[in-house]
mmCIF file of C-alpha atoms in Angstrom:
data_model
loop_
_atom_site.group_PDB
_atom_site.id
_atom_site.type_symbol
_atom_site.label_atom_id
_atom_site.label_comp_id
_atom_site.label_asym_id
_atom_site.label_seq_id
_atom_site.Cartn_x
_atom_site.Cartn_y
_atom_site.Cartn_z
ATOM 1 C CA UNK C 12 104.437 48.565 20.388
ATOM 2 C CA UNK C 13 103.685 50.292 17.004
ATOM 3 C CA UNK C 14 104.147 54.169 17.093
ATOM 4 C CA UNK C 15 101.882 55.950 15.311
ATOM 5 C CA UNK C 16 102.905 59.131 13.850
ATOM 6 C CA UNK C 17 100.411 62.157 13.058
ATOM 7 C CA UNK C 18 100.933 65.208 10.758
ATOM 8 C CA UNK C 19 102.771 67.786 12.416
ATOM 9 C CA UNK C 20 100.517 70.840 13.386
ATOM 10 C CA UNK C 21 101.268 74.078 12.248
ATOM 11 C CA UNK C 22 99.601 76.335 14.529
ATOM 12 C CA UNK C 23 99.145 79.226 12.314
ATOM 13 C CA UNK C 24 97.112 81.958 13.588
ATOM 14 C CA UNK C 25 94.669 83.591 10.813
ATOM 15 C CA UNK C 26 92.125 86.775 10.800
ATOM 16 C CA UNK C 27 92.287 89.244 12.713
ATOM 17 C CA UNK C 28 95.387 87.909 15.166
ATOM 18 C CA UNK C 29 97.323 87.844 12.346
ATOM 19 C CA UNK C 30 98.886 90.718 12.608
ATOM 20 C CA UNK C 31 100.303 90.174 16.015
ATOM 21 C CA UNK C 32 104.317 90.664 16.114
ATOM 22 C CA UNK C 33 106.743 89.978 19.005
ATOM 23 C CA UNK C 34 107.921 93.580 20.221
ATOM 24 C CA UNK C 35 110.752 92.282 22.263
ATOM 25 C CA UNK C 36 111.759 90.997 25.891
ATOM 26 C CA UNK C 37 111.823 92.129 29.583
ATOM 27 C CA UNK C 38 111.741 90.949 32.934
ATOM 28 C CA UNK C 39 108.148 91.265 34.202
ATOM 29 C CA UNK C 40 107.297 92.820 37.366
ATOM 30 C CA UNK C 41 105.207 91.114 40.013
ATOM 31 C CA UNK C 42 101.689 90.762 38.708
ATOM 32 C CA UNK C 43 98.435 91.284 39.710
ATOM 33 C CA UNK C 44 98.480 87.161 40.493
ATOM 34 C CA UNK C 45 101.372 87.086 42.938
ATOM 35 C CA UNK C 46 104.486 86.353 43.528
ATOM 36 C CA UNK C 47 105.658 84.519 40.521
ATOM 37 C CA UNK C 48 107.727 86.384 37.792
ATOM 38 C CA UNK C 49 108.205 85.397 34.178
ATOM 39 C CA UNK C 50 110.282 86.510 31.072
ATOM 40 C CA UNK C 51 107.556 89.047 29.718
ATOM 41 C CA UNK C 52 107.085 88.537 25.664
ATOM 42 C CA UNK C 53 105.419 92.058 24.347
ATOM 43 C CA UNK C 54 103.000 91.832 22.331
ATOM 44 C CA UNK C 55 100.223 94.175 20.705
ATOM 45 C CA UNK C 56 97.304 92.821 22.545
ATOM 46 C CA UNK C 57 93.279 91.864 20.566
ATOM 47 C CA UNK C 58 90.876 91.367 23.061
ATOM 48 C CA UNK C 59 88.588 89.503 20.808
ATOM 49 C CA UNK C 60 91.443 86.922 19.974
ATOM 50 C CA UNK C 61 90.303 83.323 19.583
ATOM 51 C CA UNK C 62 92.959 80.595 21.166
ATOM 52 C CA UNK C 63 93.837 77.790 19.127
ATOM 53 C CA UNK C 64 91.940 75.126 21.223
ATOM 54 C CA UNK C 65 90.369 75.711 24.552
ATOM 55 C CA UNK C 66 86.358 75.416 25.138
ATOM 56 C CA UNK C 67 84.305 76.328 27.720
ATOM 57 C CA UNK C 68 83.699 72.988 29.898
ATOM 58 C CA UNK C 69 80.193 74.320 30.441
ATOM 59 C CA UNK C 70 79.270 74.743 26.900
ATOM 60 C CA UNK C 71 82.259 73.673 24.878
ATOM 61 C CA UNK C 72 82.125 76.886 22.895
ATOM 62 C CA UNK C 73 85.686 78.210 22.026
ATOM 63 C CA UNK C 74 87.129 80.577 24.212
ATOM 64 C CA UNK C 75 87.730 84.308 23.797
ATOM 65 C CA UNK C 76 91.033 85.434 24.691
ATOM 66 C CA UNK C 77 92.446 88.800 26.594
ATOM 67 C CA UNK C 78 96.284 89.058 26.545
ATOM 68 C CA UNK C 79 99.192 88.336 24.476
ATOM 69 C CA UNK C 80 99.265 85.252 21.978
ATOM 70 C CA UNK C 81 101.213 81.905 22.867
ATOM 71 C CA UNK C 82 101.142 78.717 24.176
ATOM 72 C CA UNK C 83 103.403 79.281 26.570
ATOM 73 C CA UNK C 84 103.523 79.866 30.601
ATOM 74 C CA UNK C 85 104.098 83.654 30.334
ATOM 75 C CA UNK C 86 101.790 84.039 27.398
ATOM 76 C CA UNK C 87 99.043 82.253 29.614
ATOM 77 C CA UNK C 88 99.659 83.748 32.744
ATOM 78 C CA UNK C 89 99.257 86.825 31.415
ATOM 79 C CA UNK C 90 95.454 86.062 29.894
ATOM 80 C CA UNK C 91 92.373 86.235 30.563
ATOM 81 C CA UNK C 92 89.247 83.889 28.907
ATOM 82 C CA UNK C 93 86.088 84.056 28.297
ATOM 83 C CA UNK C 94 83.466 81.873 26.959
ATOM 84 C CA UNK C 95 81.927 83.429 23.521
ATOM 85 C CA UNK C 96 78.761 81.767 24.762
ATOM 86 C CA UNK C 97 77.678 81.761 28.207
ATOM 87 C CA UNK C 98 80.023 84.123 29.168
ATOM 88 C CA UNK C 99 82.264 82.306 31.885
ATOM 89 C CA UNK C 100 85.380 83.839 32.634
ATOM 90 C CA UNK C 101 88.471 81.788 33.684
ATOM 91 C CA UNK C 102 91.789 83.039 34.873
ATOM 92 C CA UNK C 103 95.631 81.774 35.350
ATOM 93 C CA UNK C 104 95.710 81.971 39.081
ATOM 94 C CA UNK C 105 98.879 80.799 40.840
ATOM 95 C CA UNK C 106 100.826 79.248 38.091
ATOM 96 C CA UNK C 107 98.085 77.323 35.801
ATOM 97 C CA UNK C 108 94.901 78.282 34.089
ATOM 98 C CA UNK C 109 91.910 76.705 35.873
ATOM 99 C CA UNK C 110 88.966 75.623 32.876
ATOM 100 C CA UNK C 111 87.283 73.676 35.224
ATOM 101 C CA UNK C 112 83.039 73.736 35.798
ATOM 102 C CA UNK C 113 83.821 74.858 39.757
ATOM 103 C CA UNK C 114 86.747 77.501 38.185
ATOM 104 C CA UNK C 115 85.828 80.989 40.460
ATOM 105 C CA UNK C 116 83.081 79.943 42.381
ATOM 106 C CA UNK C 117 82.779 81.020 46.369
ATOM 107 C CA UNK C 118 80.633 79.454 47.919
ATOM 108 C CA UNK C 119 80.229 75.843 46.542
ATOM 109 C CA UNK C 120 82.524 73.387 46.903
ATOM 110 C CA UNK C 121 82.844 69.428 45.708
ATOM 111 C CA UNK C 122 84.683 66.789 46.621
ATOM 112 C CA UNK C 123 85.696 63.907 44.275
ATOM 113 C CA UNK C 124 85.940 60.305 45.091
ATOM 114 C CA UNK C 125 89.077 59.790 47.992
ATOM 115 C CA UNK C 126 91.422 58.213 44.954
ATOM 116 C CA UNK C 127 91.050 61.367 43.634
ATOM 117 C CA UNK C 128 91.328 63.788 46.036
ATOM 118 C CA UNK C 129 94.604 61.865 47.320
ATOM 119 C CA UNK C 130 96.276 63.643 44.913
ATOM 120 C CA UNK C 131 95.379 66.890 45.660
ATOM 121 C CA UNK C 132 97.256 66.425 48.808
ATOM 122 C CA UNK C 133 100.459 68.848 49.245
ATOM 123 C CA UNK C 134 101.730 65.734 51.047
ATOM 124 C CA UNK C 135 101.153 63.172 47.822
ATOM 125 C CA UNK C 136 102.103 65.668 45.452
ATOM 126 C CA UNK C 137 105.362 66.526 46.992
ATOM 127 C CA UNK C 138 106.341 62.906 47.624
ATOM 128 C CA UNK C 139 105.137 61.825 43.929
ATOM 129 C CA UNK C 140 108.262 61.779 42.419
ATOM 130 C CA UNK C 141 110.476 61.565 45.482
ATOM 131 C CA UNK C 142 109.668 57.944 45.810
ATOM 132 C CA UNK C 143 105.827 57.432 44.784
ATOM 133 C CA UNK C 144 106.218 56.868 41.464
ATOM 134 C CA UNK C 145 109.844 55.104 41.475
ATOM 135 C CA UNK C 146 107.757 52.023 43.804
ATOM 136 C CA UNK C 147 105.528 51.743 40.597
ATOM 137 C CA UNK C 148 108.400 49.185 39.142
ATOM 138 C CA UNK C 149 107.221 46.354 41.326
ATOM 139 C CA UNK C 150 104.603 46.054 39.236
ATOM 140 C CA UNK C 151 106.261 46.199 35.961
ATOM 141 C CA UNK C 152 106.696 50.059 34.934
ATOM 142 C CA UNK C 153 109.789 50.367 33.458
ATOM 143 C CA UNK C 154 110.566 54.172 34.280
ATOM 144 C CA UNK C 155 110.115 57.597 32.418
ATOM 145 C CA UNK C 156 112.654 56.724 29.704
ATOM 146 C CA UNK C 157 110.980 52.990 28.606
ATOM 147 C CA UNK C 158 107.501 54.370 29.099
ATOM 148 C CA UNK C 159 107.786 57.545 26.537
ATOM 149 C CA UNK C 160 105.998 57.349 23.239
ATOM 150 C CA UNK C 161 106.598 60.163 21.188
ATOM 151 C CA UNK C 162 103.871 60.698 19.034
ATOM 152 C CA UNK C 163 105.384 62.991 16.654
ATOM 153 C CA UNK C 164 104.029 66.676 15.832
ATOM 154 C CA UNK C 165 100.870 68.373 17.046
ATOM 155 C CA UNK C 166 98.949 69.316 19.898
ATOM 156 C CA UNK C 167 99.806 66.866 22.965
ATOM 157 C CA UNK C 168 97.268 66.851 26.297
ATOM 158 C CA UNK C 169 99.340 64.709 29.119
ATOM 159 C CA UNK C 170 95.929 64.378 30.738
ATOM 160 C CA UNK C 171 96.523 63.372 34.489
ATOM 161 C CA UNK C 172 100.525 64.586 34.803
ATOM 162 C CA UNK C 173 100.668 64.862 37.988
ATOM 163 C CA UNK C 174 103.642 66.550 38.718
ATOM 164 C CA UNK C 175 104.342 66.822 34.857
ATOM 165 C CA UNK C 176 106.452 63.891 34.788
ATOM 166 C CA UNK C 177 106.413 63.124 31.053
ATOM 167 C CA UNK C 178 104.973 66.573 30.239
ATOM 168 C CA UNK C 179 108.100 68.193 30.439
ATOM 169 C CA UNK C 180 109.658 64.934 28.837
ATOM 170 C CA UNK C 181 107.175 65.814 26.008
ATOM 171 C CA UNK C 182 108.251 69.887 25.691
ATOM 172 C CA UNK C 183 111.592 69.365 26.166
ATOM 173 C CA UNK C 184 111.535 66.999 23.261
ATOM 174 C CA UNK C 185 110.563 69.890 20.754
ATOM 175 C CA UNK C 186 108.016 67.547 18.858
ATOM 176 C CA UNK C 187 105.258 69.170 19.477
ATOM 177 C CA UNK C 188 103.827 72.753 18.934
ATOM 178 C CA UNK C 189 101.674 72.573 22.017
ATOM 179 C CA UNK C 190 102.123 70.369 25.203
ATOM 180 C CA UNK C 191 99.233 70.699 27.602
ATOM 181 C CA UNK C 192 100.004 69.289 31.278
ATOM 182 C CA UNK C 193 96.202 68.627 32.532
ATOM 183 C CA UNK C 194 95.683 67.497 36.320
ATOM 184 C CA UNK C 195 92.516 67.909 38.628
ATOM 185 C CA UNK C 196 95.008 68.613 41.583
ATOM 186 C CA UNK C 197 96.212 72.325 42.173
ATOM 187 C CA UNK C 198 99.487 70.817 44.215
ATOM 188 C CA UNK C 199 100.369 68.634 41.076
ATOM 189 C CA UNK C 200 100.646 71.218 38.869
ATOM 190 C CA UNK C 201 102.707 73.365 41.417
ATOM 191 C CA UNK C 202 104.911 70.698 41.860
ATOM 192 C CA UNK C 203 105.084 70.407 37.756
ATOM 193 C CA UNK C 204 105.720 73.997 37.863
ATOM 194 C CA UNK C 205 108.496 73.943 40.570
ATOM 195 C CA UNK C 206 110.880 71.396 38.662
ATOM 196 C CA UNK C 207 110.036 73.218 35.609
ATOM 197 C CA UNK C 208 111.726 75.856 37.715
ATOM 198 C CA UNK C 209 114.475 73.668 39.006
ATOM 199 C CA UNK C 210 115.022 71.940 35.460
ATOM 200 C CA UNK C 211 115.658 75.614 33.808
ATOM 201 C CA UNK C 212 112.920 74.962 31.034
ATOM 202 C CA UNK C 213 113.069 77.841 29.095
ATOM 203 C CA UNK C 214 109.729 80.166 30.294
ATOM 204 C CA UNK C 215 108.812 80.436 26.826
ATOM 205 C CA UNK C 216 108.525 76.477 25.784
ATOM 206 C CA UNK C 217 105.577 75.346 24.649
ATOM 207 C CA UNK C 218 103.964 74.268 27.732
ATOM 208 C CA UNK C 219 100.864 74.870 29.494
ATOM 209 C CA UNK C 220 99.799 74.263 32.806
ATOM 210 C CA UNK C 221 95.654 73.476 33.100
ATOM 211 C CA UNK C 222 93.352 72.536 35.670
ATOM 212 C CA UNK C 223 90.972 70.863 34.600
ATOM 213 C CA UNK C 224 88.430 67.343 34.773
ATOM 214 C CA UNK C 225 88.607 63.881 32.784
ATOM 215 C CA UNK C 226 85.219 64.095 32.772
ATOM 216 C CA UNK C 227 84.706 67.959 31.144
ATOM 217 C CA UNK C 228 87.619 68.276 28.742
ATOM 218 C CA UNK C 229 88.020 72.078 27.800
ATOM 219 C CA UNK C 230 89.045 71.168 24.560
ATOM 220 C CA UNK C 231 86.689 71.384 21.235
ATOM 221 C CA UNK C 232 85.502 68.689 19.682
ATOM 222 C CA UNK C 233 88.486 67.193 17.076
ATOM 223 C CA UNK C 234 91.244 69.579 18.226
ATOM 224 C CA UNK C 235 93.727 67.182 19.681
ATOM 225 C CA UNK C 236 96.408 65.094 18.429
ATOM 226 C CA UNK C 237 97.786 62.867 20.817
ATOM 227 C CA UNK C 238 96.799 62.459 23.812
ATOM 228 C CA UNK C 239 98.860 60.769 26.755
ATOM 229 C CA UNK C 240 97.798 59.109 30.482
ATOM 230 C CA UNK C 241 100.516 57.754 32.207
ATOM 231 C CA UNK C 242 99.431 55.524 35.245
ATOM 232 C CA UNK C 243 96.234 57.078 35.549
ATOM 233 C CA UNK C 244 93.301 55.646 34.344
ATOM 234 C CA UNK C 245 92.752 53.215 37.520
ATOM 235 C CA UNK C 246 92.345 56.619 39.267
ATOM 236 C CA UNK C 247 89.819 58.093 37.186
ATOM 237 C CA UNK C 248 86.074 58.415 38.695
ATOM 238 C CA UNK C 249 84.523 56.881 35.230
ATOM 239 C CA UNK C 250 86.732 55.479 32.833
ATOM 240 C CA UNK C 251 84.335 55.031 30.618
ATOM 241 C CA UNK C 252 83.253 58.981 30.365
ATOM 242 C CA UNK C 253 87.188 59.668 30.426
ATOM 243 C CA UNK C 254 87.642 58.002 27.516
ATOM 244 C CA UNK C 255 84.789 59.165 25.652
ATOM 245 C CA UNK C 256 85.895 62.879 25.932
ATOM 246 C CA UNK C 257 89.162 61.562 25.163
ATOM 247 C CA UNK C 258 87.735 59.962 22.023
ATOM 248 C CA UNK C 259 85.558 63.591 21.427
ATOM 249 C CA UNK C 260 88.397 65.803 21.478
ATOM 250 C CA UNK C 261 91.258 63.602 19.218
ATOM 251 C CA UNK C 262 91.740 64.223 15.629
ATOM 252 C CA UNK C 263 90.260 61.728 13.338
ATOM 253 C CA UNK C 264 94.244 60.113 13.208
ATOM 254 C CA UNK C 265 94.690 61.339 16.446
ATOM 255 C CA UNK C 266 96.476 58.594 18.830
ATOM 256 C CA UNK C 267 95.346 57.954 22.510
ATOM 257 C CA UNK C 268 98.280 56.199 24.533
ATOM 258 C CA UNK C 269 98.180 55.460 28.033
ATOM 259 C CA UNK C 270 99.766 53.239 31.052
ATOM 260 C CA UNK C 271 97.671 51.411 34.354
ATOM 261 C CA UNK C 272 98.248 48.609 36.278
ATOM 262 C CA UNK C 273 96.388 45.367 35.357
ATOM 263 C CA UNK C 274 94.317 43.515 37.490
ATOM 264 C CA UNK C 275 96.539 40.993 39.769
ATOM 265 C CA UNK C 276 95.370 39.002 42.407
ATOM 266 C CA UNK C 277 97.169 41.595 44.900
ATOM 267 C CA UNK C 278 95.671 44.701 43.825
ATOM 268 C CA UNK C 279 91.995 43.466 43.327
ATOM 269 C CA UNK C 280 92.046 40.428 45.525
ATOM 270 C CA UNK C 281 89.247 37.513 44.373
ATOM 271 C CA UNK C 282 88.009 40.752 41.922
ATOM 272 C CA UNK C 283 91.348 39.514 39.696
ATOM 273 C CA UNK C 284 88.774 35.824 38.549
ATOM 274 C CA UNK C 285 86.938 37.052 35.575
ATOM 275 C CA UNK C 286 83.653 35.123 37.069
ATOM 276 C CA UNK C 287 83.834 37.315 40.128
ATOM 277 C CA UNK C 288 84.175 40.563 38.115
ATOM 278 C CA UNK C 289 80.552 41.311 38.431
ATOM 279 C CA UNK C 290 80.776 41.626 42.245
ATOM 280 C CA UNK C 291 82.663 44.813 41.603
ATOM 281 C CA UNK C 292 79.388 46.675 40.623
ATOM 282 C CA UNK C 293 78.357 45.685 44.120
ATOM 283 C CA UNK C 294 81.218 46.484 46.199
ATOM 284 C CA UNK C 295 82.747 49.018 44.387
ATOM 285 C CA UNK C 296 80.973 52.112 44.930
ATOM 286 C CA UNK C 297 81.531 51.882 48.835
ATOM 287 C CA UNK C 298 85.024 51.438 48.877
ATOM 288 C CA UNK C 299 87.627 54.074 47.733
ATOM 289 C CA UNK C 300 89.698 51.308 45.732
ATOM 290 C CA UNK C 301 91.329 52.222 42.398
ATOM 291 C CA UNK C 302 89.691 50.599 39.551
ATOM 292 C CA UNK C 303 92.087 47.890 37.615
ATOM 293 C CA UNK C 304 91.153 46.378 34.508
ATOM 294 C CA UNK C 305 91.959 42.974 32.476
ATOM 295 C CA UNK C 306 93.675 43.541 28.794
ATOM 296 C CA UNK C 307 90.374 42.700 27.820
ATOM 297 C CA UNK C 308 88.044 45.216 29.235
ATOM 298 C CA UNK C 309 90.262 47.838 27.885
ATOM 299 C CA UNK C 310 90.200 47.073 24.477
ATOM 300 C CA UNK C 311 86.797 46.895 24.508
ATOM 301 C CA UNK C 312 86.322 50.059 26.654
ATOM 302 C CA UNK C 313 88.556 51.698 23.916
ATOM 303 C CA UNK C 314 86.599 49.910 21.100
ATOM 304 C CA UNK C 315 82.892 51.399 22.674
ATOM 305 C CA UNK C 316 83.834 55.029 22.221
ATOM 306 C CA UNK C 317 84.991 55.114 18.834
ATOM 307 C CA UNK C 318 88.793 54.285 19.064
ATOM 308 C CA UNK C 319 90.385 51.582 16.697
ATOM 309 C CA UNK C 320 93.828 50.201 15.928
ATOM 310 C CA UNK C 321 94.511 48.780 19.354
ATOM 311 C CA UNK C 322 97.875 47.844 20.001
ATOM 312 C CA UNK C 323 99.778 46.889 23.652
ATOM 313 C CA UNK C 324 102.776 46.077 25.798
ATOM 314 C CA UNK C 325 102.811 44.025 28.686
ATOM 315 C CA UNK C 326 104.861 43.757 31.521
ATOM 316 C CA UNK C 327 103.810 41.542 34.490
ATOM 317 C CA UNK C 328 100.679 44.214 35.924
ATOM 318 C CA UNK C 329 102.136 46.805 33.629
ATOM 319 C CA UNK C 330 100.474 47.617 30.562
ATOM 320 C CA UNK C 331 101.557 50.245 27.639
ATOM 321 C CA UNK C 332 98.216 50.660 25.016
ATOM 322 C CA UNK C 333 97.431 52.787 21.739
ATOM 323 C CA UNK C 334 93.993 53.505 20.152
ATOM 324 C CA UNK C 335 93.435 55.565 17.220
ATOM 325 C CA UNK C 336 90.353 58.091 16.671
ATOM 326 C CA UNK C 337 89.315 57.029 12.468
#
């Protein structure tokens, strides 16, 4: 599989936060969130900072930010946004910043489809990589180590990590001068914050923790550089949405790679024969099945919203692709 390298992103601040300066270190206190401590970085703090990439997933305007500068889980924690246009505020609560549409509402609430809100189970997300994930070599995965494309330099979005599997493959690498770890499920990115815990990744790493949707990427337009989905798309409400946000919110150059499970005869049944493919439109929506894919349809999913340069590895029902934003 061809790598495909990007220009590494220097994440310069300019304006106004550019005369922020580290002050030193100290242990924090607990903090108005809870329970959780972190290595406090002091900084002089601009309430009308701008961060380097996060929109509004109302409105997509950029975000205003409250607290110190940094892509970082102490840096985050520690903020508060706002959106510049319709005024939404958003908040790190627990461990990870939540830009999602449903972010601080009280009273209404919204279930996803149930291959979706599987993973939002404590249950699932504990047992993900305790065992979960490790089964996924029947089918062909190779494991963590095979299945890592580093896409050198820039901003990275692991969109669907789970429990940060490869995200914290990704910031531990040093590649990159932002990794975002981006799940729908709260317990998933608890449990990614937990082994970043147990793994003694330094606090300070460039590594954020986000809730947020496929579907409403709070991320401006052209802001991204690589972005990663590992075993995920067959769990994804619309693929075809997914992938045009992804497509909105790369780089022109920016790479898309991702991993899913082909269509077999086991995990789609008579759904696997291209001539009964069509049926799926009829018995699809009232069954909670994950949705697998031919080589085919992917490419040309891909080739729809805007991405080119396809490339691929196959491995029995496993299959490794790239597509490039022009």
């Amino acid at each position: 599989m061809r790598l495909l390298r990007l220009a590494f992103f220097t994440g310069h601040r300019r304006g106004e936060a550019a005369h922020r300066r580290r002050q030193g270190q100290e242990e924090a206190t607990r903090g108005s969130h809870g329970g959780v401590q972190f290595q406090e970085i002091k900084t002089e703090l601009n309430d009308a900072s701008k961060t380097e990439v996060f929109a509004c997933p109302v409105c997509y305007e950029p975000l205003i930010r409250k607290g110190p500068p940094g892509m970082n889980l102490p840096a985050i924690y520690r903020s508060g946004f706002k959106c510049s246009k319709c005024n939404k505020s958003f908040t790190s609560k627990d461990v990870f910043l939540d830009l999602t549409v449903t972010s601080g509402i009280k009273e209404y609430s919204e279930l996803k489809p149930a291959r979706t809100e599987l993973f939002r189970s404590p249950l699932v997300s504990f047992l993900y990589e305790r065992g979960w994930r490790q089964n996924f070599n029947r089918s062909g995965f190779p494991g963590r180590d095979e299945e890592f494309q580093s896409v050198a330099g820039g901003i990275l979005v692991d969109v669907s990590c789970g429990s940060g599997l490869f995200s914290r493959k990704f910031a531990s690498s040093g590649a990159y001068s932002s990794v975002i770890a981006l799940d729908f499920s709260e317990n998933m990115l608890r449990q990614c914050y937990d082994y970043i815990k147990q793994e003694e990744t330094p606090m300070n790493t460039n590594l954020a923790l986000v809730r947020a949707d496929i579907l409403r990427l709070p991320f401006a337009s052209c802001s991204i550089d690589a972005i990663h989905a590992g075993a995920a798309i067959h769990c994804w409400p619309s693929p075809s949405n997914a992938i045009a946000e992804i497509s909105r919110v790369l780089k022109p150059g920016g790479v898309f790679v991702a991993t899913t499970f082909l269509s077999t005869p086991t995990n789609s049944g008579l759904f696997s024969i291209d001539a009964l493919k069509p049926l799926r439109q009829i018995v699809g929506p009232v069954n909670s099945s994950y949705n697998f894919f031919i080589e085919g349809e992917l490419e040309d999913l891909c080739r729809s919203c805007g991405l080119v340069n396809y490339s691929s590895k196959v491995q029995r029902s496993f299959i490794m692709f790239s597509r490039q934003k022009p």
